[in-house]
Coordinates of C-alpha atoms in Angstrom, one line a residue:
M1 CA -0.2 0.0 -0.4
S2 CA 1.4 3.6 -1.1
S3 CA 2.5 6.1 1.7
D4 CA -0.9 8.4 0.0
S5 CA -2.9 5.8 0.9
S6 CA -1.9 4.9 4.6
K7 CA -2.2 8.7 4.9
R8 CA -6.1 8.3 3.3
L9 CA -6.9 5.5 5.7
A10 CA -5.3 7.5 9.0
K11 CA -7.7 10.6 8.4
I12 CA -10.7 8.0 7.8
A13 CA -9.7 6.8 11.1
A14 CA -9.5 9.5 12.6
W15 CA -12.6 11.1 11.4
T16 CA -14.2 8.2 12.0
A17 CA -13.7 8.1 15.7
A18 CA -14.1 11.6 16.3
A19 CA -17.7 11.6 15.0
A20 CA -18.2 8.0 16.7
V21 CA -17.6 10.0 20.1
L22 CA -19.3 13.4 18.6
L23 CA -22.5 10.6 18.3
G24 CA -21.2 9.0 22.0
F25 CA -21.5 11.5 23.6
G26 CA -24.7 14.0 21.4
T27 CA -27.7 11.8 23.6
Y28 CA -25.5 12.3 27.3
S29 CA -28.0 14.3 29.7
A30 CA -24.9 16.4 31.3
K31 CA -22.4 18.8 29.3
P32 CA -21.4 17.9 26.0
F33 CA -17.7 17.8 27.0
W34 CA -17.2 19.6 23.0
Q35 CA -19.9 21.5 22.6
H36 CA -18.5 25.2 24.2
W37 CA -15.7 24.5 22.1
W38 CA -18.1 24.8 18.9
F39 CA -19.8 27.9 20.5
A40 CA -16.2 29.6 20.3
H41 CA -15.6 28.5 16.8
Q42 CA -18.6 29.6 15.8
L43 CA -20.3 32.6 17.6
C44 CA -19.0 35.8 18.6
G45 CA -17.2 35.8 15.7
G46 CA -14.4 33.3 16.9
T47 CA -13.7 36.3 19.5
L48 CA -14.6 34.0 22.6
S49 CA -13.2 31.6 24.3
A50 CA -13.8 27.7 24.8
D51 CA -12.5 27.4 28.4
D52 CA -14.8 30.6 29.5
L53 CA -17.5 29.6 28.1
G54 CA -17.7 25.8 29.5
D55 CA -17.8 27.7 32.5
V56 CA -21.0 30.0 32.1
L57 CA -22.8 27.6 30.0
P58 CA -25.2 25.1 32.5
D59 CA -25.0 21.6 31.7
E60 CA -27.3 20.3 28.9
R61 CA -27.4 20.4 25.2
L62 CA -27.8 24.4 24.4
Q63 CA -28.2 25.2 20.8
S64 CA -27.3 28.6 19.0
G65 CA -29.5 31.4 18.9
T66 CA -28.9 35.0 16.9
N67 CA -25.4 35.4 16.3
E68 CA -25.4 38.9 13.7
V69 CA -21.9 40.7 14.1
H70 CA -20.4 43.5 12.5
L71 CA -17.3 44.0 14.2
D72 CA -16.7 47.0 12.2
Q73 CA -19.8 48.8 12.2
G74 CA -19.0 48.2 16.4
R75 CA -21.9 45.6 16.0
M76 CA -22.9 42.4 17.2
T77 CA -25.1 40.1 19.1
C78 CA -24.4 36.9 20.0
R79 CA -26.7 34.6 21.8
V80 CA -26.6 30.9 23.0
D81 CA -30.0 28.9 23.7
E82 CA -31.6 26.6 25.5
N83 CA -33.7 23.9 23.2
D84 CA -37.0 25.2 23.4
G85 CA -35.6 28.1 21.6
H86 CA -37.8 30.9 23.7
H87 CA -35.1 31.5 26.2
F88 CA -31.4 32.1 26.1
V89 CA -28.2 31.6 28.8
L90 CA -26.1 33.5 27.7
S91 CA -25.9 37.1 25.9
V92 CA -23.1 38.8 24.3
D93 CA -24.1 42.3 22.7
V94 CA -22.0 45.6 21.7
N95 CA -23.0 48.7 20.7
S96 CA -21.9 51.9 19.3
D97 CA -24.2 54.0 17.8
P98 CA -24.9 56.8 20.7
S99 CA -28.5 56.5 20.7
E100 CA -28.9 52.7 20.5
V101 CA -25.8 52.7 23.7
E102 CA -28.9 54.7 25.6
S103 CA -31.3 52.5 25.3
E104 CA -29.3 49.2 25.8
L105 CA -28.2 51.4 29.4
N106 CA -32.0 51.6 30.1
M107 CA -32.5 48.1 31.2
S108 CA -30.5 49.7 34.4
F109 CA -32.0 52.9 35.1
T110 CA -35.2 51.2 36.4
I111 CA -35.0 51.3 40.2
P112 CA -32.3 53.7 41.7
S113 CA -28.5 52.0 40.8
E114 CA -26.5 50.9 42.7
P115 CA -23.4 49.4 40.9
G116 CA -20.9 47.1 41.1
F117 CA -18.0 47.4 40.9
V118 CA -15.9 44.4 40.0
F119 CA -14.1 45.2 37.5
P120 CA -9.5 45.0 38.2
D121 CA -7.9 48.2 37.0
R122 CA -8.4 50.2 34.0
I123 CA -11.6 48.0 33.1
P124 CA -13.9 50.9 32.5
G125 CA -16.9 48.6 34.1
F126 CA -19.6 47.9 36.5
Q127 CA -21.8 45.3 37.3
D128 CA -25.9 46.0 36.8
G129 CA -28.3 43.5 38.0
H130 CA -28.2 41.1 34.6
G131 CA -24.5 41.2 34.7
P132 CA -21.8 42.9 33.4
V133 CA -20.9 46.5 31.0
I134 CA -18.2 47.4 29.8
L135 CA -18.0 51.4 28.6
Q136 CA -15.3 52.3 26.4
E137 CA -14.9 55.8 25.4
C138 CA -13.9 55.4 21.2
P139 CA -11.2 58.6 20.5
A140 CA -9.7 57.5 17.1
L141 CA -13.9 58.0 16.0
Q142 CA -15.4 61.2 15.7
R143 CA -18.5 62.5 17.9
D144 CA -22.3 62.2 16.8
E145 CA -24.0 65.1 15.1
Y146 CA -25.5 65.8 18.5
G147 CA -22.0 66.6 20.1
R148 CA -21.8 63.2 22.1
K149 CA -18.8 60.8 22.3
R150 CA -18.2 57.8 20.4
R151 CA -18.8 55.0 23.1
L152 CA -18.6 50.8 22.7
L153 CA -20.5 49.8 25.5
T154 CA -20.1 45.8 25.1
K155 CA -22.9 43.7 27.8
V156 CA -22.6 39.9 29.4
I157 CA -25.8 38.3 30.6
E158 CA -25.1 35.1 32.8
P159 CA -27.4 32.4 33.3
S160 CA -26.0 32.5 36.8
G161 CA -27.9 36.1 37.8
D162 CA -25.8 36.5 40.6
D163 CA -24.9 40.1 42.4
R164 CA -21.2 39.7 41.0
P165 CA -20.1 37.9 38.0
S166 CA -17.7 34.8 37.5
S167 CA -14.6 35.5 35.6
A168 CA -15.2 33.8 33.2
A169 CA -18.2 36.7 32.0
L170 CA -16.0 39.2 32.6
R171 CA -12.7 37.7 30.2
I172 CA -15.8 37.4 28.3
A173 CA -17.0 41.0 27.9
V174 CA -13.4 42.0 28.2
S175 CA -12.5 39.7 24.9
A176 CA -15.2 40.9 22.8
A177 CA -14.5 44.4 23.9
N178 CA -11.4 44.5 22.3
A179 CA -12.2 42.5 19.2
A180 CA -15.2 45.5 18.6
S181 CA -12.6 48.1 19.6
E182 CA -10.3 46.8 16.6
K183 CA -12.3 45.5 14.1
S184 CA -14.4 48.9 14.7
G185 CA -11.5 51.9 14.5
C186 CA -12.4 52.9 18.2
G187 CA -9.2 53.3 19.5
A188 CA -9.3 52.2 23.2
K189 CA -6.4 51.3 24.4
P190 CA -6.7 47.2 24.9
L191 CA -8.8 46.0 28.2
P192 CA -6.1 43.3 30.1
S193 CA -8.1 40.0 30.5
P194 CA -8.9 39.6 33.9
E195 CA -7.9 36.0 36.2
S196 CA -10.4 37.4 38.6
V197 CA -13.2 39.4 39.5
A198 CA -11.8 42.5 41.7
P199 CA -12.3 41.9 45.5
A200 CA -14.9 43.6 47.4
P201 CA -13.5 47.4 48.6
K202 CA -12.0 47.8 51.6
N203 CA -14.0 49.9 54.3
L204 CA -12.3 53.1 55.3
S205 CA -12.3 54.4 58.7
L206 CA -13.2 58.7 57.8
A207 CA -9.7 59.5 58.0
A208 CA -8.5 56.7 56.3
A209 CA -10.5 57.8 52.9
A210 CA -9.8 61.7 53.6
D211 CA -7.0 61.0 50.6
T212 CA -8.7 58.9 48.4
G213 CA -11.5 59.6 45.6
C214 CA -14.1 60.4 48.3
G215 CA -12.1 62.5 50.8
W216 CA -14.4 65.4 50.2
L217 CA -17.2 62.5 52.9
A218 CA -13.7 62.8 55.4
E219 CA -14.6 66.6 55.1
A220 CA -18.1 66.4 55.3
R221 CA -21.3 67.8 57.9
L222 CA -22.6 63.9 58.2
P223 CA -25.7 63.3 60.3
R224 CA -25.2 60.8 63.6
N225 CA -25.3 57.1 62.6
P226 CA -28.6 55.5 63.9
S227 CA -27.3 53.2 65.0
G228 CA -24.4 54.9 67.1
K229 CA -21.5 53.9 65.4
P230 CA -18.7 55.8 64.1
W231 CA -19.7 56.2 60.3
E232 CA -17.5 53.7 57.6
V233 CA -16.2 54.9 53.6
Q234 CA -15.9 52.7 50.8
V235 CA -14.2 53.9 47.6
R236 CA -15.8 51.6 44.6
S237 CA -14.6 53.1 41.2
V238 CA -11.1 52.1 40.3
G239 CA -9.6 55.3 38.6
D240 CA -10.2 58.8 38.2
L241 CA -11.5 59.9 34.7
A242 CA -13.9 56.3 34.9
P243 CA -17.3 56.9 32.8
I244 CA -19.0 56.2 36.4
T245 CA -17.7 57.1 39.9
S246 CA -18.9 56.1 42.9
C247 CA -18.7 56.7 47.0
A248 CA -19.9 54.7 49.7
L249 CA -21.1 56.0 53.3
I250 CA -20.8 52.4 55.3
D251 CA -23.0 51.6 58.8
S252 CA -20.3 50.1 60.4
A253 CA -22.0 48.1 63.1
K254 CA -23.5 46.3 59.8
K255 CA -20.9 46.5 57.2
Q256 CA -24.0 47.9 54.8
A257 CA -24.3 50.9 52.6
A258 CA -26.3 53.5 55.2
A259 CA -26.1 56.1 51.2
T260 CA -24.4 55.7 48.1
F261 CA -23.4 58.3 45.3
T262 CA -22.6 57.6 41.9
G263 CA -21.7 60.2 39.2
W264 CA -22.5 59.1 35.4
Y265 CA -20.2 61.0 32.5
G266 CA -21.7 61.4 29.4
T267 CA -24.7 62.3 27.5
W268 CA -25.5 58.8 27.0
S269 CA -26.7 59.0 31.3
D270 CA -29.2 61.8 30.6
K271 CA -32.4 59.8 29.6
Q272 CA -31.7 57.0 31.5
F273 CA -31.9 59.7 34.7
E274 CA -35.0 60.8 33.3
T275 CA -36.3 57.3 33.6
L276 CA -34.8 56.3 37.3
L277 CA -37.3 59.7 38.7
A278 CA -39.5 59.2 36.5
A279 CA -39.9 55.4 37.4
N280 CA -39.2 56.7 41.7
V281 CA -40.6 60.3 41.9
D282 CA -43.5 61.2 42.6
H283 CA -44.9 63.9 40.7
R284 CA -48.0 65.3 41.6
S285 CA -46.4 68.5 42.7
G286 CA -45.3 69.3 39.0
Q287 CA -41.9 69.2 39.2
S288 CA -40.4 67.7 35.8
S289 CA -38.0 64.8 35.9
R290 CA -35.7 66.3 33.3
G291 CA -33.5 68.7 36.2
P292 CA -31.8 68.6 39.4
M293 CA -34.7 67.5 42.0
M294 CA -34.6 65.9 45.3
A295 CA -36.4 63.0 47.1
E296 CA -36.7 61.5 50.6
R297 CA -34.5 58.2 49.5
L298 CA -32.7 59.8 46.4
G299 CA -31.5 62.8 44.5
R300 CA -30.0 64.1 40.9
A301 CA -28.0 66.5 40.3
T302 CA -26.3 67.9 37.1
A303 CA -23.2 69.0 35.3
R304 CA -20.9 69.8 32.0
C305 CA -17.9 67.5 31.9
D306 CA -15.9 67.4 28.6
G307 CA -19.1 69.1 26.4
E308 CA -20.9 65.9 27.1
S309 CA -23.6 66.2 30.2
A310 CA -22.6 64.9 34.3
N311 CA -24.9 63.5 36.4
Y312 CA -24.5 62.8 40.0
E313 CA -27.0 60.5 42.0
A314 CA -27.4 60.1 46.1
Y315 CA -29.6 57.8 47.2
S316 CA -29.9 56.8 51.1
H317 CA -30.8 52.7 51.6
S318 CA -32.7 51.2 54.3
R319 CA -31.5 50.2 58.0
D320 CA -33.9 46.7 58.1
T321 CA -36.1 45.8 56.0
D322 CA -38.4 48.6 56.4
I323 CA -38.0 50.5 52.7
T324 CA -38.9 53.6 54.9
H325 CA -36.8 53.0 57.8
T326 CA -34.0 55.1 55.4
Y327 CA -30.7 55.8 57.3
L328 CA -30.7 59.4 55.9
T329 CA -34.1 61.9 54.9
G330 CA -34.0 63.5 52.0
A331 CA -32.9 66.7 53.6
Q332 CA -29.7 65.5 55.2
L333 CA -29.0 63.8 51.6
R334 CA -29.3 66.6 50.1
P335 CA -25.9 69.0 51.3
L336 CA -24.3 65.9 50.5
L337 CA -25.5 65.4 47.2
V338 CA -24.4 69.1 46.4
K339 CA -20.7 68.3 48.3
F340 CA -19.9 65.3 46.1
T341 CA -21.1 67.2 42.8
E342 CA -18.6 69.6 44.2
D343 CA -16.0 67.9 44.8
Q344 CA -16.3 65.3 40.8
A345 CA -16.4 68.7 39.3
H346 CA -13.6 70.2 40.9
Q347 CA -11.2 67.0 40.0
R348 CA -12.2 67.1 36.7
G349 CA -13.0 70.5 35.7
C350 CA -16.8 70.8 35.0
T351 CA -18.6 73.7 35.1
G352 CA -22.5 73.9 34.8
L353 CA -23.6 72.9 38.1
R354 CA -26.8 72.5 38.6
L355 CA -27.9 71.3 42.2
P356 CA -31.2 70.4 43.5
D357 CA -33.4 73.4 45.5
R358 CA -34.8 72.8 48.5
T359 CA -37.5 70.9 47.6
I360 CA -37.7 67.1 49.2
N361 CA -40.3 65.1 47.0
P362 CA -42.5 62.0 47.6
M363 CA -41.3 59.2 46.7
A364 CA -43.6 57.4 44.1
D365 CA -46.0 54.2 45.9

């Protein structure tokens, strides 16, 4: 037998063995060992790691769903579905059109938003109630006709639904974001692939927080802690120019947030805050949800930073299971929101500050 014939027979034998393995496992009820490799090759333009997919996908037979990949245009939607064809177990979405970015983020703002800052340094993102979100500026792309910066939004919805995403889900988000940035000419710096989620931020005493990005809390005139214990501070955001910044006032007795203060940078956040206020504040007084406002547990201030809008939020948490038992009243929360906004505006060179007046609006039922 010739050497060519022997090679052909060897190839046939190899393919036959592989097919037998696949067919043998095809009816096995547990997660087929090959399927995450298949999805990595077929979905999202081949941008995802099979190992990461294997870590996040559930132990069942799955099928590919939507798979629309236009990375050169900064767009991608790809999903892995359950076998019923009606529910997805993993979704990866990338958008760079400013209007689409606003729409995609809207689902994160129907309730007072307390994003989870689980990304290590140099990854501009947060965790909403559905999964990890990355929001990058695109310095190589021109602003749109309304003067809005071009940004790249990458969202991953994973099946676990936990408050803290898996490390693999973060890496999936980073892989998709890096591929879209490169192919679309966004110009964002490549993001490092995180080995794990960032550890929960430490609680700092007021004195220890003085030299951090939340040092304003150490200088503020704080009300008495209802627990009688000292206040502490969590510095939740990473980097001075992150698209979202956050500071939390912590009850040291219960080790829980008493009030959170977040800054959201970019005109994309305007509609989100209108959604937030419209859904949570009673507007019978006739006050519009389009500007600064103070309610019993929630406040908003605004500014202009680098030619775009910035929105600042303050939210007072409940001390116990009764949502009306808040740590801070609206009257106590307002001066802290003002100080947070002024501090953030100073750090970033923002102008046109608009602060809420002393009117305290009721929360919606």
